[in-house]
XYZ file of C-alpha atoms in Angstrom:
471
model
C -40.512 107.252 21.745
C -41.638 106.748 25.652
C -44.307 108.326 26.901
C -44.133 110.700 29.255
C -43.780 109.537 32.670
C -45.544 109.588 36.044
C -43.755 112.104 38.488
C -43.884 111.490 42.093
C -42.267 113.770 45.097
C -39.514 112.334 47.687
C -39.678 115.922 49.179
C -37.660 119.390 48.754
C -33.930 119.194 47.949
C -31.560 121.561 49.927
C -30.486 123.461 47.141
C -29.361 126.297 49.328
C -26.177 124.675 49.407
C -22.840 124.808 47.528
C -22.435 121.017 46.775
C -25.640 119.024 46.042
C -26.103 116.015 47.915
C -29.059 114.100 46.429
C -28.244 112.445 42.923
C -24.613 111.481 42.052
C -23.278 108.225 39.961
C -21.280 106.592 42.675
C -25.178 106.296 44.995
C -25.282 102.569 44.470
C -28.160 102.687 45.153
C -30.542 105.375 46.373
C -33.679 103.892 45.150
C -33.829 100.467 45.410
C -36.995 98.026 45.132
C -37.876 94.056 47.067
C -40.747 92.219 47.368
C -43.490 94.554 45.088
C -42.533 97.219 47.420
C -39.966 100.477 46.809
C -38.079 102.597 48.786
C -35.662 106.019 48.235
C -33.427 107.743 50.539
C -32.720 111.305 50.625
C -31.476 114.504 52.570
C -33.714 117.557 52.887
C -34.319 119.513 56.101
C -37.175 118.545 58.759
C -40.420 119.615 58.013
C -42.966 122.282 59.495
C -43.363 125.664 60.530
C -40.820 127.768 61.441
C -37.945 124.547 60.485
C -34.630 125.899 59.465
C -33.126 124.572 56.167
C -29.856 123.280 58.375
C -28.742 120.936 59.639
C -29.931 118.460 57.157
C -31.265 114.695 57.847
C -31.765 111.396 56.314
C -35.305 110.963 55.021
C -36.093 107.295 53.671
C -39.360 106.534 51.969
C -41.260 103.619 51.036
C -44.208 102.767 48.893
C -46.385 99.736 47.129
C -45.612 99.049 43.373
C -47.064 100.181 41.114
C -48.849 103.248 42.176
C -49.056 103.705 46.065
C -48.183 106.817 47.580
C -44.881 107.329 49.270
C -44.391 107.131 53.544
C -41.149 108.949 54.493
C -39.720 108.984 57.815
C -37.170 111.220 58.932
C -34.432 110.062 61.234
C -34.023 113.480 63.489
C -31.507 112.234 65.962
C -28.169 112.703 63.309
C -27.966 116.087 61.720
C -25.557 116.234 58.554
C -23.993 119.719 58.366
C -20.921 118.728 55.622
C -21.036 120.746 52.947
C -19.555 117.992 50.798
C -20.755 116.240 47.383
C -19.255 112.865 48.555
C -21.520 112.657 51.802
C -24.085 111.261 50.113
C -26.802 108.736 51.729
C -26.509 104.652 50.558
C -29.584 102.426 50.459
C -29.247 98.333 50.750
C -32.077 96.098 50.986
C -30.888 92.390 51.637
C -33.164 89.853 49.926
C -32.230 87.245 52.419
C -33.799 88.468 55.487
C -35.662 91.589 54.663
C -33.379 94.086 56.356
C -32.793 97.462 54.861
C -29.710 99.204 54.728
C -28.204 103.084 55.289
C -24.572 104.425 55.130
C -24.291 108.192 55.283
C -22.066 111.429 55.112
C -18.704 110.090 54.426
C -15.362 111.966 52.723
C -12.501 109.903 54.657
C -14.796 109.371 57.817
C -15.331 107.620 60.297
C -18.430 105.159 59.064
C -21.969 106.231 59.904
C -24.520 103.133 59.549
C -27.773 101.953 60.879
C -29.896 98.740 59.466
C -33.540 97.696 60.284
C -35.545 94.504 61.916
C -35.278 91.805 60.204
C -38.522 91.147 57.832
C -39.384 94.737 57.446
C -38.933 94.246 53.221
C -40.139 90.974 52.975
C -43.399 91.878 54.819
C -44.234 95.791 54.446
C -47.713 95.924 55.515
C -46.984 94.308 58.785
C -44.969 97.431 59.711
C -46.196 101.273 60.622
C -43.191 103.159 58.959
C -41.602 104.392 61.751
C -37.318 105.198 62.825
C -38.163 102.996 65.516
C -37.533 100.020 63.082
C -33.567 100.988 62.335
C -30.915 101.152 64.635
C -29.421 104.442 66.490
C -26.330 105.558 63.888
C -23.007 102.880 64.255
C -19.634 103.694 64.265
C -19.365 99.872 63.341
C -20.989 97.462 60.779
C -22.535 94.417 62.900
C -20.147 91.604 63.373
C -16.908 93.596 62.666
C -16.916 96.078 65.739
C -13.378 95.666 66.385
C -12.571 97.537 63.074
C -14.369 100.804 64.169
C -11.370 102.344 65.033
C -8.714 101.326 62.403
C -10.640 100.203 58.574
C -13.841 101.763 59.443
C -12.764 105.422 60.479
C -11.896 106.306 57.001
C -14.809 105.935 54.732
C -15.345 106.928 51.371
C -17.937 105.973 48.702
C -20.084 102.738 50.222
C -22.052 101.067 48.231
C -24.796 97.965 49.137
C -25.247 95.166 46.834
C -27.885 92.378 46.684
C -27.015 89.491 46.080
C -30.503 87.880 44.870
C -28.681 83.998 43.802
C -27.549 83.696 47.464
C -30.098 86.189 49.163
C -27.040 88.354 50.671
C -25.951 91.828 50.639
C -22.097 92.945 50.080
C -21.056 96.281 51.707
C -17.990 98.063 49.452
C -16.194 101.142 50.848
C -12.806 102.784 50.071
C -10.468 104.026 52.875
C -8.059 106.426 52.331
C -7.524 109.323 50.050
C -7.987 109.917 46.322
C -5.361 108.480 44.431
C -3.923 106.479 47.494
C -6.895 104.387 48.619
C -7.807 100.803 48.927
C -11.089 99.527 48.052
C -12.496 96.804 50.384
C -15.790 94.404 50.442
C -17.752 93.125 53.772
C -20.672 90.678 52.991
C -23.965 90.220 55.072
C -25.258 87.243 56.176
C -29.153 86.668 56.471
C -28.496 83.578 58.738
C -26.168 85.713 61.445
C -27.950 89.399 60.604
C -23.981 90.140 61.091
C -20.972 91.355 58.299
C -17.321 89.363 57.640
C -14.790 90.586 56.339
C -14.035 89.384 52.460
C -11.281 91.272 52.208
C -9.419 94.568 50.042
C -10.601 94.112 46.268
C -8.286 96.575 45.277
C -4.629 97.895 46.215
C -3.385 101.266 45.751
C -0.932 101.030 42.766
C 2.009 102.956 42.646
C 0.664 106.337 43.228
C -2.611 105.686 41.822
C -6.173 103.721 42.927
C -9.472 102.268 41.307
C -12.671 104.645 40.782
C -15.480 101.795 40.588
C -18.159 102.260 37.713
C -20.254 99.503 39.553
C -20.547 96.662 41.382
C -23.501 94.415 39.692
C -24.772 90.899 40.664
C -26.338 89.042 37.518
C -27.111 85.329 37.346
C -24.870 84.730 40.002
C -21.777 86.761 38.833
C -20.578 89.948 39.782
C -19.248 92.421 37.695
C -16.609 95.148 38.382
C -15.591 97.933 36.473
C -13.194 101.032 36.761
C -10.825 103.964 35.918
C -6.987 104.189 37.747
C -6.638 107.570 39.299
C -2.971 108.705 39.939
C -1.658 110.386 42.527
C 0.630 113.788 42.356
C 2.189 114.402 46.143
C 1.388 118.061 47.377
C 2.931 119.812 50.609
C 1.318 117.790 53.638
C 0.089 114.739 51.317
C 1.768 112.427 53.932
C 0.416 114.426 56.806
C -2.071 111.901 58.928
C -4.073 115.007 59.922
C -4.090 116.481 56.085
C -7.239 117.342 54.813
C -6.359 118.905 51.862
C -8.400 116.769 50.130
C -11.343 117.093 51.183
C -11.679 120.493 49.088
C -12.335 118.762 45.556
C -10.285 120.725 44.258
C -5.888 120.485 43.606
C -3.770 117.829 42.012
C -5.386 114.926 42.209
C -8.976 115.437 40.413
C -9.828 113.731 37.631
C -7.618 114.485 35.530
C -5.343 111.494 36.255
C -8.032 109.162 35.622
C -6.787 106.451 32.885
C -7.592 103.433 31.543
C -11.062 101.660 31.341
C -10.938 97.742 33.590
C -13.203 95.230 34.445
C -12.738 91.869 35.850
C -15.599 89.312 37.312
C -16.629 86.981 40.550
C -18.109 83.919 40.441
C -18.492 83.514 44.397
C -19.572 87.046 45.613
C -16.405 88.641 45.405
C -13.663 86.584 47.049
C -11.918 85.417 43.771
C -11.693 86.855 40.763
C -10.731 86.734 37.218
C -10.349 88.783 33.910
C -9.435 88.799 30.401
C -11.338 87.687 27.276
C -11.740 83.682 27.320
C -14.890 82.832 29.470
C -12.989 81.281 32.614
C -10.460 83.972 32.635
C -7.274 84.740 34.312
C -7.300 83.819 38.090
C -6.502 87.671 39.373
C -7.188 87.679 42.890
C -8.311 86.184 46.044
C -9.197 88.020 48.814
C -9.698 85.387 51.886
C -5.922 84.328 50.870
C -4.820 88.286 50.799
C -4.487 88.854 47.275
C -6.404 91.444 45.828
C -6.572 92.804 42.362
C -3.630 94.440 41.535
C -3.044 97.611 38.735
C -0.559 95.235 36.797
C -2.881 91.733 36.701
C -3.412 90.230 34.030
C -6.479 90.739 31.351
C -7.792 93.748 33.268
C -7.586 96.470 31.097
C -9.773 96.901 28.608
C -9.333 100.124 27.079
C -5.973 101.578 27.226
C -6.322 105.310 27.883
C -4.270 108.051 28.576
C -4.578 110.582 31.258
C -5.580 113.728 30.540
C -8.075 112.391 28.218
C -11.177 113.196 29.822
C -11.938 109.822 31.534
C -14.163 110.886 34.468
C -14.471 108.365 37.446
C -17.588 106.176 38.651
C -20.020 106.957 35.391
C -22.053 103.499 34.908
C -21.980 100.481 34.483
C -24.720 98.003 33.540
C -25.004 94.537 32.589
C -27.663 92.840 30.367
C -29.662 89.353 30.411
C -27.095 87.652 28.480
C -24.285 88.679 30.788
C -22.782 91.412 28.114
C -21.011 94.399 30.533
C -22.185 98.229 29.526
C -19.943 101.272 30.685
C -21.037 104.844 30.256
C -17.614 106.990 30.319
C -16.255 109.517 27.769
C -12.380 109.965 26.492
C -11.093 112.478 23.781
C -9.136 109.385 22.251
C -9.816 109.710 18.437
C -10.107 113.652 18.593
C -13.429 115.482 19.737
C -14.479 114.749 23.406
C -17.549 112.483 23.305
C -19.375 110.105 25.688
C -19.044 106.737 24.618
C -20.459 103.531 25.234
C -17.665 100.838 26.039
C -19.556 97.028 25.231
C -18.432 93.934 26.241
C -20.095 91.192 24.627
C -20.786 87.858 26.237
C -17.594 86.615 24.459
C -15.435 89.056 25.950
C -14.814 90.780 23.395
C -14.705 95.127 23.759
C -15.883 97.675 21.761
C -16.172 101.484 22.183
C -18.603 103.775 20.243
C -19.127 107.281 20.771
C -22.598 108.712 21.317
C -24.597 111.058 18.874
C -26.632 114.193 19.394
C -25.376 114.944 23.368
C -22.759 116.868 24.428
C -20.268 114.367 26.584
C -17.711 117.327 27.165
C -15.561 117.735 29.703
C -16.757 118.588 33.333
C -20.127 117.578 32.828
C -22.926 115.799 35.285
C -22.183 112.231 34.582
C -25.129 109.510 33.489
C -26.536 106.484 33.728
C -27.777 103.314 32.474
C -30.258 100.386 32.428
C -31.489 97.333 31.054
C -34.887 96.458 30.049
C -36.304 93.060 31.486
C -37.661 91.570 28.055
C -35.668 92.950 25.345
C -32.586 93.451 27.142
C -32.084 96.608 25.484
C -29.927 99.488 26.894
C -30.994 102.524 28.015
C -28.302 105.551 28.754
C -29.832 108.599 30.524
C -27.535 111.312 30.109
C -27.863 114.810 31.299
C -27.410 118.319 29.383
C -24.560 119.956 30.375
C -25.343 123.042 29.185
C -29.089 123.275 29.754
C -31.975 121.257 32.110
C -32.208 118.482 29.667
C -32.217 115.180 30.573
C -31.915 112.917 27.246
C -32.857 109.051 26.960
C -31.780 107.150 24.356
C -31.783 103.390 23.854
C -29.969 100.718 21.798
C -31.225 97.771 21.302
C -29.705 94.035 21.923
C -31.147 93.484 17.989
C -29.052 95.558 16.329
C -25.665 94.438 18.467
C -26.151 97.838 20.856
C -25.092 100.223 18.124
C -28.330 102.124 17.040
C -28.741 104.703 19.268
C -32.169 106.261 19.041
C -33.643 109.066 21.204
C -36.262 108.371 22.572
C -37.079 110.793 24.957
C -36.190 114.027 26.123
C -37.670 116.424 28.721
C -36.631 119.966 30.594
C -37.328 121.352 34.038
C -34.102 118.959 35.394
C -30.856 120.897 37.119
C -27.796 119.755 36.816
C -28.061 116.093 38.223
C -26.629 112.424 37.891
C -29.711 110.444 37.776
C -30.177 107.150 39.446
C -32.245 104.331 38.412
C -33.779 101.130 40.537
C -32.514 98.084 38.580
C -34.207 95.595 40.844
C -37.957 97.411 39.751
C -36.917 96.951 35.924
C -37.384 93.365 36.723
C -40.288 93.358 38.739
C -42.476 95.044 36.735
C -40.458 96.557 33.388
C -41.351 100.205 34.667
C -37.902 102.111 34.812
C -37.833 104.710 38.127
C -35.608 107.390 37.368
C -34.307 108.860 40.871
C -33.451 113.355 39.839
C -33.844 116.410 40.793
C -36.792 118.557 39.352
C -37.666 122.059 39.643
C -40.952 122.693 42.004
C -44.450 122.746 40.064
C -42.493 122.554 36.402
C -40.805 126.341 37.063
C -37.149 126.874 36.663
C -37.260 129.835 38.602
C -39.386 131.444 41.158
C -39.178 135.098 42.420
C -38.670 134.468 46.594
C -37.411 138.047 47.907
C -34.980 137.114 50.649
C -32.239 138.182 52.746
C -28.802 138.171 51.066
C -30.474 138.183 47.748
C -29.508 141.365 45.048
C -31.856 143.255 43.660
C -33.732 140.900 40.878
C -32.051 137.406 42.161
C -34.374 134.770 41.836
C -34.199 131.526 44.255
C -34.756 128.331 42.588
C -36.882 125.685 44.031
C -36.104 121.959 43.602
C -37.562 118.450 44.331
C -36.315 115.060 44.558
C -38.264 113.313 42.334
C -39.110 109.822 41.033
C -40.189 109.512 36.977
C -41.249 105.901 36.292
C -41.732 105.272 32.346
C -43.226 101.849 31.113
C -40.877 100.258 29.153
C -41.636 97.959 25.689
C -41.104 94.533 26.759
């Protein structure tokens, strides 16, 4: 079993609202660490006497490994007022030239991003932690300015990765709407501090588009995994104004997820490949215009049906020896479980469903990680039915198909927690990014207006739980 962990506060979540905004799956990443230092973004409300719990603001914190107290600054001059799950906040730190990183409050928007100075990760102390170091909010990325008004106004789900073999950062981001969208991938160049565009990854099948698990960058690959999501027409689909959408709710949920892919990049995402034989099938190449496609070759590696509980953007995870993990579940083979799909370093697949949690339908979705020494896999899943959050871990040993608990704690609302891969190896500790109720309490008597008679409020944290992993 783990030992307990060390707890540390980010600040008050917003709970007041309908849609929770700080812990979902598709954050990639929200707590992310470089150079012995970390650092975790967030919304909450500005501080103080007499502040208002709206509008809502970006708060991004920093602190030294292993046990230095967290800075946060708040940047006041954009308030977020969405009340919309997607709109979360996206942290990249770019090894190459120290610069961190933030896209923010997106659902088919236009894009809202701001970096810092150069150097500010790759020499902390030399910095008071202060907004002064970022940029005002862009309507652009650097370098591709003349796309703010066309690609760029219709933003969904960014995600930052580091690229630690080359020292560069890639920028993903979907435009369009669920089920008819088109995933595309800028990359960041230390040298020029500016983005180019690599091109679409993926293209909109017919009536259907890609729900990334992950993007991950290991020993100089990068990984991609996904679910298809189809697309059922309602009245005003085609409407350029329609925002239908928007309301998570209707036809196109997930529902018509199907099918498990993957497919890999051995120069930071402008060809790729897939299928079983190391090599693989040339799929795609983006600086020529040819993206992955639903129909290439060797993609699929699960064939599943819709309706059969696939949910979209779980995990992924991949281990030392280059082996893929995907968290997902699927009703195929009868009761609806969670499962753990494996690639092994050969290519080849298998799928195994997981004991004692309940993967049911409609639940928070989890994550996963990969110890530094023993390359073991750990999936953090969340209760759906309670404030559970379960860890178990299987072990490279015994193939990744002993699935032990070994640790389980309350006090944790419904959340998808996060984790900072980069930390895991830096030091082997594994920072879990949640949600916790305040001072251990689930609920706390707060007499207020619009309340009933009895109502209790509920109190939450962001939090950080770092556990020491066996090496």
């Amino acid at each position: 079993m783990l030992a307990d962990p060390s707890i540390s506060v980010l600040g008050p979540d917003p709970a007041h609202r309908k849609c929770a905004l700080n812990g979902y799956a598709f954050q990639q990443d929200a707590i992310q660490s470089c150079n012995g230092w970390q650092y975790s973004c967030f919304y909450s409300p500005l501080a103080g006497a007499g502040a208002e719990p709206e509008p809502l603001y970006v708060h991004l914190s920093r602190r030294k490994l292993p046990h230095g107290s967290w800075e946060t600054l708040v940047f006041d001059d954009y308030p977020q007022t969405t009340d919309d799950g997607h709109n979360t906040v996206q942290l990249g730190v770019c090894p190459g030239d120290g610069t961190i990183h933030l896209s923010y409050d997106h659902h088919c928007d236009q894009i809202h991003y701001r970096h810092s100075i150069p150097n500010l990760a790759s020499d902390p102390p030399s910095f008071p932690w202060t907004p002064s170091l970022f940029t005002r909010t862009l309507p652009h990325l650097p370098g591709l300015e003349s796309l703010s008004s066309t690609l760029l106004s219709y933003i969904t789900y960014p995600r930052f990765v580091p690229l630690p073999s080359t020292g560069g950062l890639l920028f993903s981001f979907r435009t369009g709407k669920a089920g008819l969208g088109d995933d595309h991938l800028a990359s960041y160049s230390p040298e020029t501090h500016a983005y180019s565009l690599v091109g679409p990854v993926f293209i909109r099948g017919i009536s259907c588009n890609p729900y990334v698990h992950g993007l991950d960058a290991r020993g100089g690959r990068l990984h991609a995994s996904w679910v298809w999501r189809g697309f059922v027409e309602y009245a005003g689909w085609d409407d350029p104004d329609d925002t239908q959408h928007k309301q998570q709710a209707g036809p196109n949920g997930a529902g018509n997820n199907h099918d498990i892919c993957y497919a890999w990049s051995d120069d930071g995402g402008r060809t790729w490949r897939a299928g079983g034989e190391e090599g693989g099938e040339p799929i795609a190449d983006l600086p020529a215009g040819t993206p992955i496609a639903k129909g290439a070759k060797g993609i699929t590696a699960f064939d599943i049906p819709k309706g059969s509980g696939l949910t979209n953007q779980e995990a992924q995870a991949v281990d030392g020896q280059g082996g893929v993990h995907v968290l997902n579940r699927d009703c195929v083979g009868g009761e609806q479980r969670w499962k753990h799909y494996y690639r092994a370093p050969g290519g080849q697949w298998t799928s195994r469903a997981l004991p004692l949690v309940d993967g049911s339908l409609g639940g928070k979705r989890g994550q996963l990680a990969i110890s530094r020494g023993a390359s073991d896999l750990y999936l953090l899943l969340p209760d759906r039915s309670s404030d559970t959050l379960w860890i178990q871990r299987a072990t490279r040993a015994q193939g990744y198909a002993d699935y032990a608990l070994v640790w389980k704690g309350s006090g944790f609302p419904p959340t998808e927690p996060l984790v900072d891969r980069t930390r895991l190896e830096y030091d082997g500790v594994l920072s879990v990014y949640t949600r916790a109720y305040a001072g251990g309490q689930k609920k706390q008597e707060e007499g207020g207006e619009g309340e009933g008679e009895g109502e209790k409020k509920r109190k939450i944290d962001v939090v950080v739980l770092d556990f020491k992993l066996e090496e």
